[in-house]
Coordinates of C-alpha atoms in Angstrom, one line a residue:
Chain Z
X1 CA 15.7 18.6 -32.6
X2 CA 16.8 14.6 -31.8
X3 CA 20.1 15.0 -29.5
X4 CA 22.4 12.1 -29.4
X5 CA 23.2 10.8 -25.8
X6 CA 26.5 9.7 -27.1
X7 CA 27.2 5.6 -27.3
X8 CA 28.8 5.4 -24.1
X9 CA 25.7 5.0 -22.0
X10 CA 24.8 1.8 -24.3
X11 CA 21.1 2.8 -25.1
X12 CA 20.0 4.9 -27.8
X13 CA 19.9 8.7 -28.0
X14 CA 16.5 11.2 -27.2
X15 CA 14.0 11.2 -29.5
X16 CA 11.9 14.3 -30.9
X17 CA 8.4 14.7 -29.6
X18 CA 7.5 16.0 -33.0
X19 CA 7.8 12.7 -34.2
X20 CA 4.3 10.7 -34.4
X21 CA 5.9 7.6 -33.3
X22 CA 8.3 8.9 -30.4
X23 CA 5.1 11.0 -29.4
X24 CA 2.8 7.7 -29.2
X25 CA 5.3 5.7 -27.5
X26 CA 6.1 8.5 -24.8
X27 CA 2.1 8.9 -24.7
X28 CA 2.2 4.9 -23.6
X29 CA 4.9 5.2 -21.4
X30 CA 3.6 8.5 -19.3
X31 CA 0.2 6.7 -19.4
X32 CA 1.8 3.8 -17.9
X33 CA 4.0 5.4 -15.1
X34 CA 1.0 7.7 -14.3
X35 CA -1.5 4.7 -13.9
X36 CA 0.9 2.9 -12.3
X37 CA 1.4 5.6 -9.7
X38 CA -2.6 5.5 -9.0
X39 CA -2.7 1.8 -8.4
X40 CA 0.3 2.0 -6.2
X41 CA -1.4 4.8 -4.2
X42 CA -4.7 2.6 -3.8
X43 CA -2.8 -0.5 -3.1
X44 CA -0.4 0.9 -0.4
X45 CA -3.4 3.0 1.2
X46 CA -5.2 -0.4 1.3
X47 CA -2.2 -2.3 3.1
X48 CA -1.9 0.2 5.3
X49 CA -4.9 -1.3 7.2
X50 CA -2.7 -4.2 7.9
X51 CA -0.2 -2.1 9.9
X52 CA 0.4 -3.3 13.4
X53 CA 0.5 0.7 14.7
X54 CA -0.5 3.8 14.2
X55 CA 3.2 5.0 13.4
X56 CA 3.3 2.1 10.9
X57 CA 0.1 3.0 9.3
X58 CA 1.0 6.7 8.9
X59 CA 4.5 5.7 7.4
X60 CA 2.8 3.9 4.5
X61 CA 0.0 6.3 3.9
X62 CA 2.9 8.5 3.4
X63 CA 4.3 6.4 1.0
X64 CA 1.2 6.1 -0.8
X65 CA 0.4 10.0 -0.9
X66 CA 4.0 10.5 -1.9
X67 CA 3.1 8.0 -4.9
X68 CA -0.1 9.9 -5.8
X69 CA 2.0 13.3 -5.7
X70 CA 3.5 12.6 -9.0
X71 CA 0.1 11.9 -10.8
X72 CA -0.6 15.7 -11.4
X73 CA 2.4 16.4 -13.6
X74 CA 2.8 13.1 -15.7
X75 CA -0.8 14.0 -16.3
X76 CA 0.2 17.6 -17.3
X77 CA 2.9 16.8 -19.5
X78 CA 0.5 13.9 -21.4
X79 CA -1.9 17.1 -21.9
X80 CA 1.4 19.1 -23.1
X81 CA 2.1 16.6 -25.7
X82 CA -1.6 16.9 -26.7
X83 CA -2.6 13.5 -25.3
X84 CA -5.8 12.7 -22.9
X85 CA -4.1 11.4 -19.6
X86 CA -7.0 9.3 -19.0
X87 CA -6.9 7.9 -22.4
X88 CA -3.3 7.5 -22.3
X89 CA -3.6 5.4 -19.0
X90 CA -6.6 2.9 -20.2
X91 CA -4.2 0.5 -22.0
X92 CA -2.3 -0.2 -19.1
X93 CA -5.3 -0.6 -16.4
X94 CA -5.3 -4.1 -16.8
X95 CA -1.9 -5.3 -16.7
X96 CA -1.3 -3.5 -13.5
X97 CA -4.3 -4.3 -11.9
X98 CA -3.6 -7.8 -12.6
X99 CA -0.2 -7.6 -11.3
X100 CA -1.4 -6.2 -8.1
X101 CA -4.3 -9.0 -7.8
X102 CA -1.7 -11.7 -8.3
X103 CA 0.5 -10.1 -5.9
X104 CA -2.1 -9.3 -2.6
X105 CA -0.1 -9.2 0.6
X106 CA -1.4 -11.7 2.8
X107 CA 0.3 -9.6 5.7
X108 CA 2.0 -6.8 7.0
X109 CA 5.2 -7.8 6.2
X110 CA 4.6 -9.0 2.3
X111 CA 3.0 -5.0 1.9
X112 CA 6.1 -3.5 3.4
X113 CA 8.4 -5.8 1.2
X114 CA 6.1 -4.9 -1.9
X115 CA 6.2 -1.2 -1.3
X116 CA 9.8 -1.3 -1.1
X117 CA 11.1 -4.0 -3.7
X118 CA 7.8 -3.9 -6.4
X119 CA 8.3 -0.2 -6.5
X120 CA 11.9 -0.3 -6.7
X121 CA 12.2 -2.6 -9.2
X122 CA 9.3 -0.7 -11.5
X123 CA 11.1 2.6 -11.0
X124 CA 14.6 1.1 -12.1
X125 CA 13.2 -0.3 -15.4
X126 CA 11.6 3.5 -16.2
X127 CA 15.2 4.8 -15.3
X128 CA 16.0 2.9 -17.6
X129 CA 13.8 3.8 -20.4
X130 CA 14.3 7.4 -19.4
X131 CA 18.0 7.3 -20.6
X132 CA 16.6 7.3 -24.0
X133 CA 13.9 10.1 -23.9
X134 CA 14.3 13.8 -24.6
X135 CA 15.6 16.0 -21.7
X136 CA 12.4 17.5 -20.7
X137 CA 10.6 13.9 -20.0
X138 CA 13.6 12.5 -18.7
X139 CA 13.9 14.7 -16.0
X140 CA 10.3 14.6 -15.3
X141 CA 10.5 10.7 -15.1
X142 CA 13.4 10.5 -12.8
X143 CA 12.3 12.9 -10.6
X144 CA 9.5 10.9 -10.1
X145 CA 11.3 7.9 -9.4
X146 CA 13.3 9.3 -6.7
X147 CA 13.4 7.3 -3.4
X148 CA 11.8 9.4 -0.6
X149 CA 12.9 9.0 3.2
X150 CA 9.9 6.3 3.7
X151 CA 12.5 3.5 2.0
X152 CA 14.8 3.7 5.2
X153 CA 11.6 3.3 7.4
X154 CA 10.6 0.2 5.3
X155 CA 14.1 -1.3 5.5
X156 CA 14.3 -0.8 9.1
X157 CA 11.1 -2.3 10.1
X158 CA 11.5 -5.2 7.8
X159 CA 15.0 -6.0 8.9
X160 CA 13.7 -6.0 12.5
X161 CA 10.8 -8.7 11.5
X162 CA 13.3 -10.9 9.8
X163 CA 15.7 -10.6 12.4
X164 CA 13.1 -11.5 15.3
X165 CA 11.8 -14.6 13.0
X166 CA 14.1 -16.4 10.3
X167 CA 11.3 -17.8 9.0
X168 CA 9.8 -14.8 7.8
X169 CA 13.2 -14.2 5.7
X170 CA 12.3 -17.7 4.2
X171 CA 9.0 -16.7 3.3
X172 CA 9.7 -12.9 2.4
X173 CA 12.6 -14.1 -0.2
X174 CA 10.2 -16.3 -1.7
X175 CA 7.8 -13.3 -2.0
X176 CA 10.3 -11.0 -3.2
X177 CA 11.3 -13.3 -6.4
X178 CA 7.3 -13.8 -7.0
X179 CA 6.9 -10.0 -7.2
X180 CA 9.8 -9.9 -9.9
X181 CA 8.5 -12.8 -11.9
X182 CA 4.9 -11.3 -11.7
X183 CA 6.3 -7.8 -12.8
X184 CA 8.2 -9.5 -16.0
X185 CA 4.7 -11.5 -17.2
X186 CA 3.1 -8.4 -17.1
X187 CA 5.8 -6.5 -18.7
X188 CA 6.0 -9.1 -21.5
X189 CA 2.2 -8.7 -22.0
X190 CA 2.6 -4.9 -22.5
X191 CA 5.4 -5.3 -24.9
X192 CA 3.0 -7.6 -26.9
X193 CA 0.2 -5.4 -27.1
X194 CA 1.8 -1.8 -27.2
X195 CA 3.3 -1.6 -30.4
X196 CA 4.2 2.1 -30.3
X197 CA 6.3 1.7 -27.2
X198 CA 7.5 -1.6 -28.1
X199 CA 8.7 -0.5 -31.6
X200 CA 10.5 2.6 -29.9
X201 CA 12.2 0.6 -27.3
X202 CA 13.3 -2.5 -29.6
X203 CA 13.2 -1.0 -33.5
X204 CA 14.0 2.5 -32.9
X205 CA 11.4 5.2 -33.9
X206 CA 12.6 7.5 -36.9
X207 CA 16.0 8.9 -35.8
X208 CA 15.7 7.2 -32.5
X209 CA 18.5 4.8 -31.9
X210 CA 17.0 1.6 -30.5
X211 CA 18.1 -1.4 -28.1
X212 CA 19.2 -4.2 -29.5
X213 CA 19.2 -7.5 -27.8
X214 CA 22.4 -7.4 -26.1
X215 CA 21.4 -4.0 -24.6
X216 CA 18.1 -5.2 -23.6
X217 CA 19.7 -8.4 -21.9
X218 CA 22.2 -5.9 -20.3
X219 CA 19.2 -4.2 -18.7
X220 CA 17.7 -7.1 -17.3
X221 CA 21.0 -8.0 -16.1
X222 CA 20.9 -4.4 -14.4
X223 CA 17.6 -4.8 -13.0
X224 CA 18.0 -8.1 -11.5
X225 CA 21.2 -6.8 -9.7
X226 CA 19.4 -4.0 -8.4
X227 CA 16.7 -6.3 -7.3
X228 CA 19.1 -8.5 -5.4
X229 CA 20.7 -5.6 -3.9
X230 CA 17.2 -4.6 -2.4
X231 CA 16.7 -7.7 -0.8
X232 CA 20.3 -8.0 1.0
X233 CA 19.1 -4.3 2.0
X234 CA 16.3 -5.9 3.8
X235 CA 17.9 -8.9 5.1
X236 CA 16.9 -11.4 2.3
X237 CA 18.9 -14.0 0.6
X238 CA 18.7 -13.2 -3.0
Chain N
X1 CA 1.1 36.5 26.5
X2 CA -2.7 36.0 26.1
X3 CA -4.0 38.4 23.8
X4 CA -7.6 39.1 23.5
X5 CA -9.4 38.7 20.3
X6 CA -12.3 41.2 21.2
X7 CA -15.6 40.6 22.0
X8 CA -16.9 41.0 18.3
X9 CA -16.3 37.7 17.5
X10 CA -18.5 36.3 20.0
X11 CA -15.9 33.7 21.5
X12 CA -13.1 33.9 23.7
X13 CA -9.7 35.3 23.5
X14 CA -6.1 33.3 22.8
X15 CA -4.2 31.4 24.9
X16 CA -0.9 30.9 25.9
X17 CA 1.1 27.9 25.3
X18 CA 3.1 28.3 28.3
X19 CA -0.6 27.3 30.7
X20 CA -0.6 24.0 31.2
X21 CA -4.2 23.7 30.7
X22 CA -4.2 25.2 27.5
X23 CA -1.2 23.2 26.6
X24 CA -3.2 20.1 27.4
X25 CA -6.4 21.3 25.2
X26 CA -4.4 22.2 22.3
X27 CA -2.4 18.8 22.3
X28 CA -5.8 17.4 22.2
X29 CA -7.4 19.7 19.5
X30 CA -4.2 19.1 17.2
X31 CA -4.4 15.2 17.9
X32 CA -7.7 14.9 17.1
X33 CA -7.6 17.1 13.8
X34 CA -4.2 15.0 12.8
X35 CA -6.2 11.8 13.4
X36 CA -9.0 12.7 11.8
X37 CA -7.2 14.0 8.4
X38 CA -5.4 10.2 8.4
X39 CA -8.7 8.8 9.2
X40 CA -10.5 10.7 6.5
X41 CA -7.5 9.7 4.0
X42 CA -8.1 6.0 4.5
X43 CA -11.8 6.5 4.2
X44 CA -11.6 8.2 1.0
X45 CA -8.8 6.4 -0.3
X46 CA -11.0 3.2 0.1
X47 CA -14.1 4.8 -0.8
X48 CA -12.4 5.6 -4.4
X49 CA -12.7 2.3 -5.5
X50 CA -16.5 2.8 -5.7
X51 CA -15.8 5.2 -8.4
X52 CA -17.6 4.9 -11.7
X53 CA -14.6 6.1 -14.1
X54 CA -10.8 6.6 -13.6
X55 CA -11.3 10.3 -13.8
X56 CA -13.4 10.0 -10.6
X57 CA -11.4 7.6 -8.9
X58 CA -8.6 10.4 -9.5
X59 CA -10.4 13.1 -7.9
X60 CA -11.5 11.1 -4.9
X61 CA -7.8 10.1 -4.4
X62 CA -6.8 13.5 -4.7
X63 CA -9.1 14.8 -2.1
X64 CA -7.4 11.9 0.0
X65 CA -3.8 13.0 -0.4
X66 CA -4.6 16.6 0.4
X67 CA -5.9 15.6 3.4
X68 CA -2.9 13.3 4.6
X69 CA -0.6 16.2 3.2
X70 CA -1.9 18.2 6.4
X71 CA -0.8 15.7 8.9
X72 CA 3.0 16.2 9.0
X73 CA 2.5 20.1 10.0
X74 CA 0.0 18.9 12.8
X75 CA 2.5 16.5 13.9
X76 CA 5.2 19.3 14.0
X77 CA 3.3 21.6 15.9
X78 CA 2.5 19.0 18.6
X79 CA 5.9 18.1 18.9
X80 CA 6.9 21.9 19.1
X81 CA 4.7 22.1 22.0
X82 CA 6.5 19.0 23.7
X83 CA 3.8 16.6 22.8
X84 CA 4.0 13.0 20.8
X85 CA 2.0 13.1 17.8
X86 CA 0.7 9.4 18.5
X87 CA -0.2 9.8 22.3
X88 CA -2.0 13.2 21.4
X89 CA -4.0 11.3 18.7
X90 CA -4.7 8.1 20.9
X91 CA -7.6 9.2 22.5
X92 CA -9.5 10.0 19.4
X93 CA -9.4 7.2 17.4
X94 CA -12.0 5.2 18.5
X95 CA -14.5 7.9 18.4
X96 CA -13.5 8.8 14.9
X97 CA -13.3 5.1 14.0
X98 CA -16.8 4.6 15.2
X99 CA -17.9 7.8 13.3
X100 CA -16.5 6.4 10.0
X101 CA -17.9 2.8 10.6
X102 CA -21.3 4.0 11.2
X103 CA -21.2 6.4 8.1
X104 CA -19.6 3.6 5.6
X105 CA -20.9 4.9 2.2
X106 CA -23.2 2.3 0.4
X107 CA -22.4 3.6 -3.0
X108 CA -20.4 6.1 -5.0
X109 CA -22.8 9.1 -4.2
X110 CA -23.0 8.5 -0.5
X111 CA -19.2 8.5 -0.7
X112 CA -19.0 11.8 -2.6
X113 CA -21.5 13.5 -0.4
X114 CA -19.8 12.2 3.0
X115 CA -16.3 13.6 1.5
X116 CA -18.0 17.1 1.2
X117 CA -20.7 17.4 3.4
X118 CA -18.9 15.3 6.4
X119 CA -15.6 17.1 6.0
X120 CA -17.2 20.3 5.7
X121 CA -18.8 20.1 9.0
X122 CA -16.0 19.0 11.0
X123 CA -13.8 21.8 9.0
X124 CA -16.7 24.3 10.4
X125 CA -16.4 22.9 13.9
X126 CA -12.4 23.5 14.0
X127 CA -12.5 26.9 12.8
X128 CA -15.0 27.5 15.4
X129 CA -12.5 26.5 18.0
X130 CA -9.4 28.1 16.2
X131 CA -10.9 31.3 16.7
X132 CA -9.9 31.0 20.4
X133 CA -6.5 30.0 19.9
X134 CA -3.3 31.9 20.3
X135 CA -2.3 32.9 16.3
X136 CA 0.1 30.5 15.5
X137 CA -2.0 27.4 16.1
X138 CA -5.0 29.3 14.6
X139 CA -3.4 30.2 11.3
X140 CA -2.4 26.3 11.2
X141 CA -5.7 25.1 11.8
X142 CA -7.5 27.6 9.7
X143 CA -5.0 26.7 6.7
X144 CA -5.6 22.9 7.2
X145 CA -9.3 23.7 6.7
X146 CA -9.1 25.5 3.4
X147 CA -11.8 23.7 0.8
X148 CA -9.4 22.7 -2.1
X149 CA -10.5 22.6 -6.0
X150 CA -11.9 19.4 -5.2
X151 CA -14.9 20.7 -3.6
X152 CA -16.3 22.3 -6.8
X153 CA -16.0 18.8 -8.6
X154 CA -17.9 16.8 -5.9
X155 CA -20.8 19.3 -5.9
X156 CA -21.0 19.3 -9.8
X157 CA -20.8 15.3 -9.9
X158 CA -23.2 14.9 -7.0
X159 CA -25.4 17.7 -8.5
X160 CA -25.5 15.7 -12.1
X161 CA -26.5 12.7 -10.3
X162 CA -29.2 13.8 -8.5
X163 CA -30.8 16.1 -11.3
X164 CA -30.7 12.5 -13.2
X165 CA -32.4 10.8 -10.4
X166 CA -34.8 12.6 -8.1
X167 CA -35.0 9.7 -6.1
X168 CA -31.5 9.9 -5.5
X169 CA -31.7 13.2 -3.9
X170 CA -34.3 12.3 -1.3
X171 CA -31.9 9.2 -0.2
X172 CA -28.6 11.7 0.0
X173 CA -30.6 14.5 2.0
X174 CA -31.6 11.6 4.3
X175 CA -28.1 10.6 4.2
X176 CA -26.3 14.1 5.1
X177 CA -28.5 14.5 8.1
X178 CA -27.4 11.2 9.4
X179 CA -23.7 12.5 8.5
X180 CA -24.6 15.5 10.9
X181 CA -26.2 13.3 13.6
X182 CA -23.5 11.0 13.7
X183 CA -21.0 13.8 14.0
X184 CA -23.0 15.3 17.0
X185 CA -22.8 11.6 18.9
X186 CA -19.3 11.5 18.5
X187 CA -18.6 14.9 19.5
X188 CA -20.8 14.8 22.5
X189 CA -18.5 11.4 23.5
X190 CA -15.6 13.5 23.1
X191 CA -16.7 16.5 25.2
X192 CA -17.8 14.0 27.9
X193 CA -14.2 11.9 28.0
X194 CA -11.6 14.7 27.2
X195 CA -11.6 17.0 30.1
X196 CA -9.0 19.5 29.3
X197 CA -10.3 19.9 26.2
X198 CA -13.8 20.6 27.4
X199 CA -12.9 22.4 30.1
X200 CA -11.0 24.9 27.7
X201 CA -13.8 25.2 26.0
X202 CA -16.7 25.8 28.4
X203 CA -15.1 26.5 31.7
X204 CA -11.9 28.3 30.6
X205 CA -8.4 27.4 31.2
X206 CA -7.0 29.9 33.3
X207 CA -6.6 33.4 31.7
X208 CA -8.5 32.4 28.8
X209 CA -12.1 33.6 28.2
X210 CA -14.6 30.8 27.5
X211 CA -17.9 30.1 25.7
X212 CA -20.8 30.4 27.6
X213 CA -23.6 28.4 27.0
X214 CA -25.3 31.3 24.6
X215 CA -22.2 31.3 22.7
X216 CA -22.2 27.6 22.5
X217 CA -26.0 27.8 21.1
X218 CA -24.9 30.2 18.5
X219 CA -22.0 28.1 17.5
X220 CA -24.3 25.1 16.7
X221 CA -26.3 27.0 14.9
X222 CA -24.0 28.2 12.6
X223 CA -22.8 25.0 12.2
X224 CA -26.3 23.9 11.1
X225 CA -26.7 26.8 8.6
X226 CA -23.4 25.9 6.7
X227 CA -24.4 22.4 6.9
X228 CA -27.6 23.1 5.3
X229 CA -25.7 25.7 2.6
X230 CA -23.6 22.7 1.4
X231 CA -26.7 20.4 1.2
X232 CA -28.5 23.2 -0.7
X233 CA -25.3 23.4 -2.9
X234 CA -25.5 19.9 -3.7
X235 CA -29.0 20.3 -5.0
X236 CA -30.4 18.7 -1.6
X237 CA -33.3 19.7 0.4
X238 CA -31.9 20.4 3.6

């Protein structure tokens, strides 16, 4: 049962999981988010070794575990839709792995900034897409994206480091811009490869209002604004 | 208020957190368990890279996250006792890190066996100690030791590998014995270095019945029996 979300939010309405094109797009989206969480878990668990103190290590490991804790519900939703979680994740392994391979932090601060800025950016993107989905999937995705108390820790730690060493601020600002650029590169690759997902977003599945180019442009503007806001919170020049 | 657990369980009664010697032993014990969980998390997250499939990786990462999820309550109990979690963990970092450094898995199966056999052994040991504690701490520790559904996964995966390659069984049986030997080595080191903990166990804090040598011998017998039982469940010759 399609349900219009009204024109005021700018993007399309919600789809019906019975529609095969919508269902294919949903499985793609849930698979991408789930593999992204698994991958974020691995990278943060790994980056937590760079931690200068055990307190820092525990804080980053807590973030890693929080990400991972979201996977089970995403997998369950994929199964509820008749999909297989591992098949749904498979197409996204290589773009997401490549994102991480191209943005491997060289030190603790780069790892911190990546955990905050990188995850924030990805979460914003999924939040934008979630607005176009059926209510059940939307709620699941939005609840997966909630910023935990760890964000305050990261901001405080990074700001303290940047205030103590102004050159670090310059380097981390470049690093933040690189995270954005690499995320866009991999997102474009996914858009080119995953027709069901892209068709849903830009072409509209049957009965689902689609984003037009103007709306897509606006979305990128919003993502950029929020990215800049996160950089400012860290004490970085956007 | 000391509370006797009766002679039928063989080990001593429960202590009173108001007793400074008992409190010092508790802080040691909770610190050791908490750092052990953090460390197990790191190692399993790391070993999950050796996973041959994404399903295997997710299973090991689930175990890692489950371990880590226990840390917050252990830290809270340390704070409730007036301690600092990071100070309480500090003395156990080097024996636990050394245990892991000396038992770094060379492949996926060694990692699987370590996750099951190694953690099972450590959990058994803490369960034995928990029997001598005040009810609140005992419940906390026992609930931290519950075997999750992941154990069945590990047993099934390892058995399948061993059945397919009998030489693997021989190598993993040696590996299991090495895990036991290395755990004993590090436990002895802790016993020699941490007087408050050892005094509590073998000498008895004020008002707390202690283990005698006969009881300590029986405990090692029980740990050995359960270790052998786990090896049999994996299809290994104990």
